[in-house]
Amino acid sequence: MKNFQLNFVSDKVKLRLIQILNELEHHEICSTQRLTTVTKNTARTIITDINYLRDYLGKAANIISSKQGYTINIYHAEEYIDKKSSILEDEPLFVILERMFFNELLSIYEWADYFHVSESTMIKYLKSITKEVQAFNITLDLNPVNLIGSEADIRYFYFAFYYESDITPHTVFPSIAAQESVLQISNQFAAT
């Protein structure tokens, strides 16, 4: 998962699990020291997370430990990607962004109720991404929760969030009709 998407993960445990998997994917051998530096957690926490991930990944992948560190062997790539992306299944900010994409707007109070958290916690989650959306010249409105800015800036934000980053359970894919239309237009341009 790209670092941009990681800024939208509010659950620290889920964030740590994704960070560990990312490091294991990008380095042949990953030391406990490296993982503690990346996640900013203790070695004991890393060991607990590695043990959890071993069970969670099942037959899709295996994390092997040695004196040098940890190595991941991915046996079923598609299943592994599904398992990794499902870690973020109930992540509040991902759900909210997906619903905003489809113009299903709720107030801060409705979102707090939906996720069974207090309004102040929901506000804290949303304020944590203020800098991220401001980088796209967008602001965040809280009643209803929505992205405010030019259509081009909002589209660029969603492009960066969904298509320049890893697939998550909340990645929005174009409909079959839209895909077929693009294919037909592409074929017409190729024929000329």
PDB file of C-alpha atoms in Angstrom:
ATOM      1  CA  MET A   1       0.000   0.000   0.000  1.00  0.00           C
ATOM      2  CA  LYS A   2       1.299   3.392  -0.890  1.00  0.00           C
ATOM      3  CA  ASN A   3       2.179   5.847   1.873  1.00  0.00           C
ATOM      4  CA  PHE A   4      -0.568   8.224   0.718  1.00  0.00           C
ATOM      5  CA  GLN A   5      -3.288   5.711   1.609  1.00  0.00           C
ATOM      6  CA  LEU A   6      -1.627   4.936   4.935  1.00  0.00           C
ATOM      7  CA  ASN A   7      -2.413   8.497   6.044  1.00  0.00           C
ATOM      8  CA  PHE A   8      -6.109   7.579   5.973  1.00  0.00           C
ATOM      9  CA  VAL A   9      -5.842   4.570   8.295  1.00  0.00           C
ATOM     10  CA  SER A  10      -7.138   5.531  11.733  1.00  0.00           C
ATOM     11  CA  ASP A  11      -6.744   2.152  13.477  1.00  0.00           C
ATOM     12  CA  LYS A  12      -3.147   1.897  14.710  1.00  0.00           C
ATOM     13  CA  VAL A  13      -3.142  -1.917  14.717  1.00  0.00           C
ATOM     14  CA  LYS A  14      -4.348  -2.111  11.106  1.00  0.00           C
ATOM     15  CA  LEU A  15      -1.789   0.517  10.127  1.00  0.00           C
ATOM     16  CA  ARG A  16       0.990  -1.493  11.760  1.00  0.00           C
ATOM     17  CA  LEU A  17      -0.085  -4.722  10.026  1.00  0.00           C
ATOM     18  CA  ILE A  18      -0.101  -3.033   6.621  1.00  0.00           C
ATOM     19  CA  GLN A  19       3.285  -1.392   7.290  1.00  0.00           C
ATOM     20  CA  ILE A  20       4.793  -4.754   8.253  1.00  0.00           C
ATOM     21  CA  LEU A  21       3.431  -6.457   5.130  1.00  0.00           C
ATOM     22  CA  ASN A  22       4.689  -3.599   2.934  1.00  0.00           C
ATOM     23  CA  GLU A  23       8.180  -3.880   4.382  1.00  0.00           C
ATOM     24  CA  LEU A  24       8.206  -7.665   3.999  1.00  0.00           C
ATOM     25  CA  GLU A  25       7.093  -7.320   0.370  1.00  0.00           C
ATOM     26  CA  HIS A  26       9.790  -4.789  -0.502  1.00  0.00           C
ATOM     27  CA  HIS A  27      12.780  -6.298   1.307  1.00  0.00           C
ATOM     28  CA  GLU A  28      14.079  -9.826   0.955  1.00  0.00           C
ATOM     29  CA  ILE A  29      14.927  -9.975   4.663  1.00  0.00           C
ATOM     30  CA  CYS A  30      13.450  -7.547   7.159  1.00  0.00           C
ATOM     31  CA  SER A  31      14.961  -7.250  10.632  1.00  0.00           C
ATOM     32  CA  THR A  32      12.943  -6.657  13.769  1.00  0.00           C
ATOM     33  CA  GLN A  33      14.883  -3.403  14.175  1.00  0.00           C
ATOM     34  CA  ARG A  34      13.763  -2.213  10.738  1.00  0.00           C
ATOM     35  CA  LEU A  35      10.129  -3.081  11.523  1.00  0.00           C
ATOM     36  CA  THR A  36      10.274  -1.286  14.887  1.00  0.00           C
ATOM     37  CA  THR A  37      11.662   1.804  13.142  1.00  0.00           C
ATOM     38  CA  VAL A  38       9.024   1.780  10.396  1.00  0.00           C
ATOM     39  CA  THR A  39       6.074   1.157  12.719  1.00  0.00           C
ATOM     40  CA  LYS A  40       7.455   3.135  15.681  1.00  0.00           C
ATOM     41  CA  ASN A  41       6.609   0.246  18.022  1.00  0.00           C
ATOM     42  CA  THR A  42       8.451  -2.154  20.289  1.00  0.00           C
ATOM     43  CA  ALA A  43      10.006  -5.469  19.257  1.00  0.00           C
ATOM     44  CA  ARG A  44       7.448  -7.264  21.448  1.00  0.00           C
ATOM     45  CA  THR A  45       4.597  -5.633  19.505  1.00  0.00           C
ATOM     46  CA  ILE A  46       6.227  -6.580  16.186  1.00  0.00           C
ATOM     47  CA  ILE A  47       6.576 -10.217  17.260  1.00  0.00           C
ATOM     48  CA  THR A  48       2.913 -10.285  18.331  1.00  0.00           C
ATOM     49  CA  ASP A  49       1.872  -8.770  14.996  1.00  0.00           C
ATOM     50  CA  ILE A  50       4.016 -11.220  13.002  1.00  0.00           C
ATOM     51  CA  ASN A  51       2.404 -14.146  14.853  1.00  0.00           C
ATOM     52  CA  TYR A  52      -1.050 -12.711  14.151  1.00  0.00           C
ATOM     53  CA  LEU A  53      -0.203 -12.245  10.455  1.00  0.00           C
ATOM     54  CA  ARG A  54       1.039 -15.836  10.177  1.00  0.00           C
ATOM     55  CA  ASP A  55      -2.340 -17.090  11.347  1.00  0.00           C
ATOM     56  CA  TYR A  56      -4.307 -14.505   9.394  1.00  0.00           C
ATOM     57  CA  LEU A  57      -2.612 -15.140   6.040  1.00  0.00           C
ATOM     58  CA  GLY A  58      -3.159 -18.883   6.304  1.00  0.00           C
ATOM     59  CA  LYS A  59      -2.140 -20.702   3.131  1.00  0.00           C
ATOM     60  CA  ALA A  60      -1.864 -17.511   1.070  1.00  0.00           C
ATOM     61  CA  ALA A  61       1.571 -16.639   2.471  1.00  0.00           C
ATOM     62  CA  ASN A  62       4.018 -17.597   5.177  1.00  0.00           C
ATOM     63  CA  ILE A  63       6.289 -15.366   7.247  1.00  0.00           C
ATOM     64  CA  ILE A  64       9.535 -17.111   8.109  1.00  0.00           C
ATOM     65  CA  SER A  65      11.824 -15.900  10.865  1.00  0.00           C
ATOM     66  CA  SER A  66      15.595 -16.358  10.987  1.00  0.00           C
ATOM     67  CA  LYS A  67      18.518 -14.802  12.810  1.00  0.00           C
ATOM     68  CA  GLN A  68      18.716 -12.103  10.127  1.00  0.00           C
ATOM     69  CA  GLY A  69      15.024 -11.208  10.289  1.00  0.00           C
ATOM     70  CA  TYR A  70      11.741 -12.030   8.591  1.00  0.00           C
ATOM     71  CA  THR A  71      10.970 -13.164   5.060  1.00  0.00           C
ATOM     72  CA  ILE A  72       7.579 -13.525   3.411  1.00  0.00           C
ATOM     73  CA  ASN A  73       6.784 -16.286   0.942  1.00  0.00           C
ATOM     74  CA  ILE A  74       3.614 -15.623  -1.017  1.00  0.00           C
ATOM     75  CA  TYR A  75       2.065 -18.850  -2.280  1.00  0.00           C
ATOM     76  CA  HIS A  76      -1.257 -17.587  -3.665  1.00  0.00           C
ATOM     77  CA  ALA A  77      -0.832 -13.987  -4.829  1.00  0.00           C
ATOM     78  CA  GLU A  78      -4.505 -13.233  -5.468  1.00  0.00           C
ATOM     79  CA  GLU A  79      -5.602 -14.630  -2.104  1.00  0.00           C
ATOM     80  CA  TYR A  80      -2.759 -12.740  -0.405  1.00  0.00           C
ATOM     81  CA  ILE A  81      -3.844  -9.436  -1.984  1.00  0.00           C
ATOM     82  CA  ASP A  82      -7.450 -10.103  -0.919  1.00  0.00           C
ATOM     83  CA  LYS A  83      -6.362 -10.851   2.643  1.00  0.00           C
ATOM     84  CA  LYS A  84      -4.131  -7.782   2.796  1.00  0.00           C
ATOM     85  CA  SER A  85      -6.798  -5.451   1.437  1.00  0.00           C
ATOM     86  CA  SER A  86      -9.463  -6.881   3.752  1.00  0.00           C
ATOM     87  CA  ILE A  87      -7.463  -5.631   6.741  1.00  0.00           C
ATOM     88  CA  LEU A  88      -8.923  -2.219   5.858  1.00  0.00           C
ATOM     89  CA  GLU A  89     -12.482  -3.428   5.323  1.00  0.00           C
ATOM     90  CA  ASP A  90     -14.118  -1.433   8.137  1.00  0.00           C
ATOM     91  CA  GLU A  91     -11.672   1.478   8.157  1.00  0.00           C
ATOM     92  CA  PRO A  92     -13.835   4.597   8.743  1.00  0.00           C
ATOM     93  CA  LEU A  93     -12.082   7.058   6.443  1.00  0.00           C
ATOM     94  CA  PHE A  94     -12.031   4.583   3.570  1.00  0.00           C
ATOM     95  CA  VAL A  95     -15.764   3.941   3.994  1.00  0.00           C
ATOM     96  CA  ILE A  96     -16.535   7.661   4.191  1.00  0.00           C
ATOM     97  CA  LEU A  97     -14.487   8.491   1.084  1.00  0.00           C
ATOM     98  CA  GLU A  98     -16.178   5.709  -0.851  1.00  0.00           C
ATOM     99  CA  ARG A  99     -19.642   6.942   0.159  1.00  0.00           C
ATOM    100  CA  MET A 100     -18.723  10.543  -0.710  1.00  0.00           C
ATOM    101  CA  PHE A 101     -17.576   9.324  -4.121  1.00  0.00           C
ATOM    102  CA  PHE A 102     -21.095   7.998  -4.708  1.00  0.00           C
ATOM    103  CA  ASN A 103     -22.599  11.220  -3.270  1.00  0.00           C
ATOM    104  CA  GLU A 104     -24.012   9.425  -0.221  1.00  0.00           C
ATOM    105  CA  LEU A 105     -23.416  12.249   2.221  1.00  0.00           C
ATOM    106  CA  LEU A 106     -23.996  11.951   5.969  1.00  0.00           C
ATOM    107  CA  SER A 107     -23.475  14.401   8.808  1.00  0.00           C
ATOM    108  CA  ILE A 108     -20.707  13.982  11.338  1.00  0.00           C
ATOM    109  CA  TYR A 109     -23.293  12.722  13.838  1.00  0.00           C
ATOM    110  CA  GLU A 110     -24.646  10.123  11.429  1.00  0.00           C
ATOM    111  CA  TRP A 111     -21.128   8.867  10.703  1.00  0.00           C
ATOM    112  CA  ALA A 112     -20.355   8.668  14.428  1.00  0.00           C
ATOM    113  CA  ASP A 113     -23.502   6.616  14.910  1.00  0.00           C
ATOM    114  CA  TYR A 114     -22.659   4.413  11.905  1.00  0.00           C
ATOM    115  CA  PHE A 115     -19.205   3.564  13.304  1.00  0.00           C
ATOM    116  CA  HIS A 116     -20.367   3.476  16.943  1.00  0.00           C
ATOM    117  CA  VAL A 117     -17.919   6.168  18.035  1.00  0.00           C
ATOM    118  CA  SER A 118     -18.381   9.571  19.639  1.00  0.00           C
ATOM    119  CA  GLU A 119     -18.752  12.707  17.545  1.00  0.00           C
ATOM    120  CA  SER A 120     -15.441  13.979  18.898  1.00  0.00           C
ATOM    121  CA  THR A 121     -13.692  10.793  17.759  1.00  0.00           C
ATOM    122  CA  MET A 122     -15.257  11.129  14.321  1.00  0.00           C
ATOM    123  CA  ILE A 123     -14.131  14.760  14.123  1.00  0.00           C
ATOM    124  CA  LYS A 124     -10.629  13.679  15.164  1.00  0.00           C
ATOM    125  CA  TYR A 125     -10.542  11.086  12.343  1.00  0.00           C
ATOM    126  CA  LEU A 126     -11.624  13.664   9.782  1.00  0.00           C
ATOM    127  CA  LYS A 127      -9.285  16.382  11.031  1.00  0.00           C
ATOM    128  CA  SER A 128      -6.387  13.923  10.735  1.00  0.00           C
ATOM    129  CA  ILE A 129      -6.729  14.021   6.927  1.00  0.00           C
ATOM    130  CA  THR A 130      -7.077  17.788   6.581  1.00  0.00           C
ATOM    131  CA  LYS A 131      -3.493  18.213   5.342  1.00  0.00           C
ATOM    132  CA  GLU A 132      -3.888  15.342   2.894  1.00  0.00           C
ATOM    133  CA  VAL A 133      -6.906  16.869   1.167  1.00  0.00           C
ATOM    134  CA  GLN A 134      -5.480  20.412   1.334  1.00  0.00           C
ATOM    135  CA  ALA A 135      -2.587  19.197  -0.818  1.00  0.00           C
ATOM    136  CA  PHE A 136      -5.214  18.802  -3.571  1.00  0.00           C
ATOM    137  CA  ASN A 137      -6.726  22.276  -2.947  1.00  0.00           C
ATOM    138  CA  ILE A 138      -9.709  20.666  -1.257  1.00  0.00           C
ATOM    139  CA  THR A 139     -11.299  21.311   2.127  1.00  0.00           C
ATOM    140  CA  LEU A 140     -13.430  19.014   4.223  1.00  0.00           C
ATOM    141  CA  ASP A 141     -16.943  20.072   5.191  1.00  0.00           C
ATOM    142  CA  LEU A 142     -18.404  18.364   8.270  1.00  0.00           C
ATOM    143  CA  ASN A 143     -22.141  18.874   7.782  1.00  0.00           C
ATOM    144  CA  PRO A 144     -22.642  16.833   5.706  1.00  0.00           C
ATOM    145  CA  VAL A 145     -19.157  15.337   5.492  1.00  0.00           C
ATOM    146  CA  ASN A 146     -18.002  16.177   1.994  1.00  0.00           C
ATOM    147  CA  LEU A 147     -15.020  17.304  -0.047  1.00  0.00           C
ATOM    148  CA  ILE A 148     -15.241  20.943  -1.140  1.00  0.00           C
ATOM    149  CA  GLY A 149     -13.235  22.189  -4.098  1.00  0.00           C
ATOM    150  CA  SER A 150     -13.203  22.262  -7.868  1.00  0.00           C
ATOM    151  CA  GLU A 151     -14.381  19.142  -9.654  1.00  0.00           C
ATOM    152  CA  ALA A 152     -10.947  18.716 -11.239  1.00  0.00           C
ATOM    153  CA  ASP A 153      -9.202  18.824  -7.845  1.00  0.00           C
ATOM    154  CA  ILE A 154     -11.646  16.348  -6.324  1.00  0.00           C
ATOM    155  CA  ARG A 155     -11.253  14.000  -9.289  1.00  0.00           C
ATOM    156  CA  TYR A 156      -7.476  14.239  -9.003  1.00  0.00           C
ATOM    157  CA  PHE A 157      -7.698  13.410  -5.292  1.00  0.00           C
ATOM    158  CA  TYR A 158      -9.800  10.305  -5.958  1.00  0.00           C
ATOM    159  CA  PHE A 159      -7.481   9.291  -8.782  1.00  0.00           C
ATOM    160  CA  ALA A 160      -4.496   9.478  -6.443  1.00  0.00           C
ATOM    161  CA  PHE A 161      -6.367   7.725  -3.637  1.00  0.00           C
ATOM    162  CA  TYR A 162      -7.790   4.836  -5.650  1.00  0.00           C
ATOM    163  CA  TYR A 163      -5.736   4.362  -8.767  1.00  0.00           C
ATOM    164  CA  GLU A 164      -2.205   5.418  -7.888  1.00  0.00           C
ATOM    165  CA  SER A 165      -2.382   3.385  -4.699  1.00  0.00           C
ATOM    166  CA  ASP A 166      -3.095  -0.207  -3.758  1.00  0.00           C
ATOM    167  CA  ILE A 167      -6.481  -1.815  -4.178  1.00  0.00           C
ATOM    168  CA  THR A 168      -8.532  -1.860  -0.995  1.00  0.00           C
ATOM    169  CA  PRO A 169     -12.011  -3.241  -0.312  1.00  0.00           C
ATOM    170  CA  HIS A 170     -13.224   0.311  -0.977  1.00  0.00           C
ATOM    171  CA  THR A 171     -11.534   0.846  -4.335  1.00  0.00           C
ATOM    172  CA  VAL A 172     -14.128   2.107  -6.788  1.00  0.00           C
ATOM    173  CA  PHE A 173     -14.084   0.376 -10.148  1.00  0.00           C
ATOM    174  CA  PRO A 174     -15.837   1.685 -13.264  1.00  0.00           C
ATOM    175  CA  SER A 175     -19.015  -0.105 -14.289  1.00  0.00           C
ATOM    176  CA  ILE A 176     -18.908  -2.678 -17.092  1.00  0.00           C
ATOM    177  CA  ALA A 177     -20.786  -0.213 -19.337  1.00  0.00           C
ATOM    178  CA  ALA A 178     -18.148   2.480 -18.717  1.00  0.00           C
ATOM    179  CA  GLN A 179     -15.337   0.001 -19.410  1.00  0.00           C
ATOM    180  CA  GLU A 180     -16.988  -1.112 -22.666  1.00  0.00           C
ATOM    181  CA  SER A 181     -17.501   2.524 -23.750  1.00  0.00           C
ATOM    182  CA  VAL A 182     -13.835   3.332 -23.195  1.00  0.00           C
ATOM    183  CA  LEU A 183     -12.839   0.197 -25.106  1.00  0.00           C
ATOM    184  CA  GLN A 184     -15.084   1.162 -28.049  1.00  0.00           C
ATOM    185  CA  ILE A 185     -13.699   4.708 -28.142  1.00  0.00           C
ATOM    186  CA  SER A 186     -10.144   3.363 -27.938  1.00  0.00           C
ATOM    187  CA  ASN A 187     -10.824   0.974 -30.813  1.00  0.00           C
ATOM    188  CA  GLN A 188     -12.224   3.837 -32.925  1.00  0.00           C
ATOM    189  CA  PHE A 189      -9.099   5.916 -32.335  1.00  0.00           C
ATOM    190  CA  ALA A 190      -6.877   2.936 -33.137  1.00  0.00           C
ATOM    191  CA  ALA A 191      -8.750   2.346 -36.402  1.00  0.00           C
ATOM    192  CA  THR A 192      -8.117   5.900 -37.646  1.00  0.00           C
TER     193      THR A 192
END
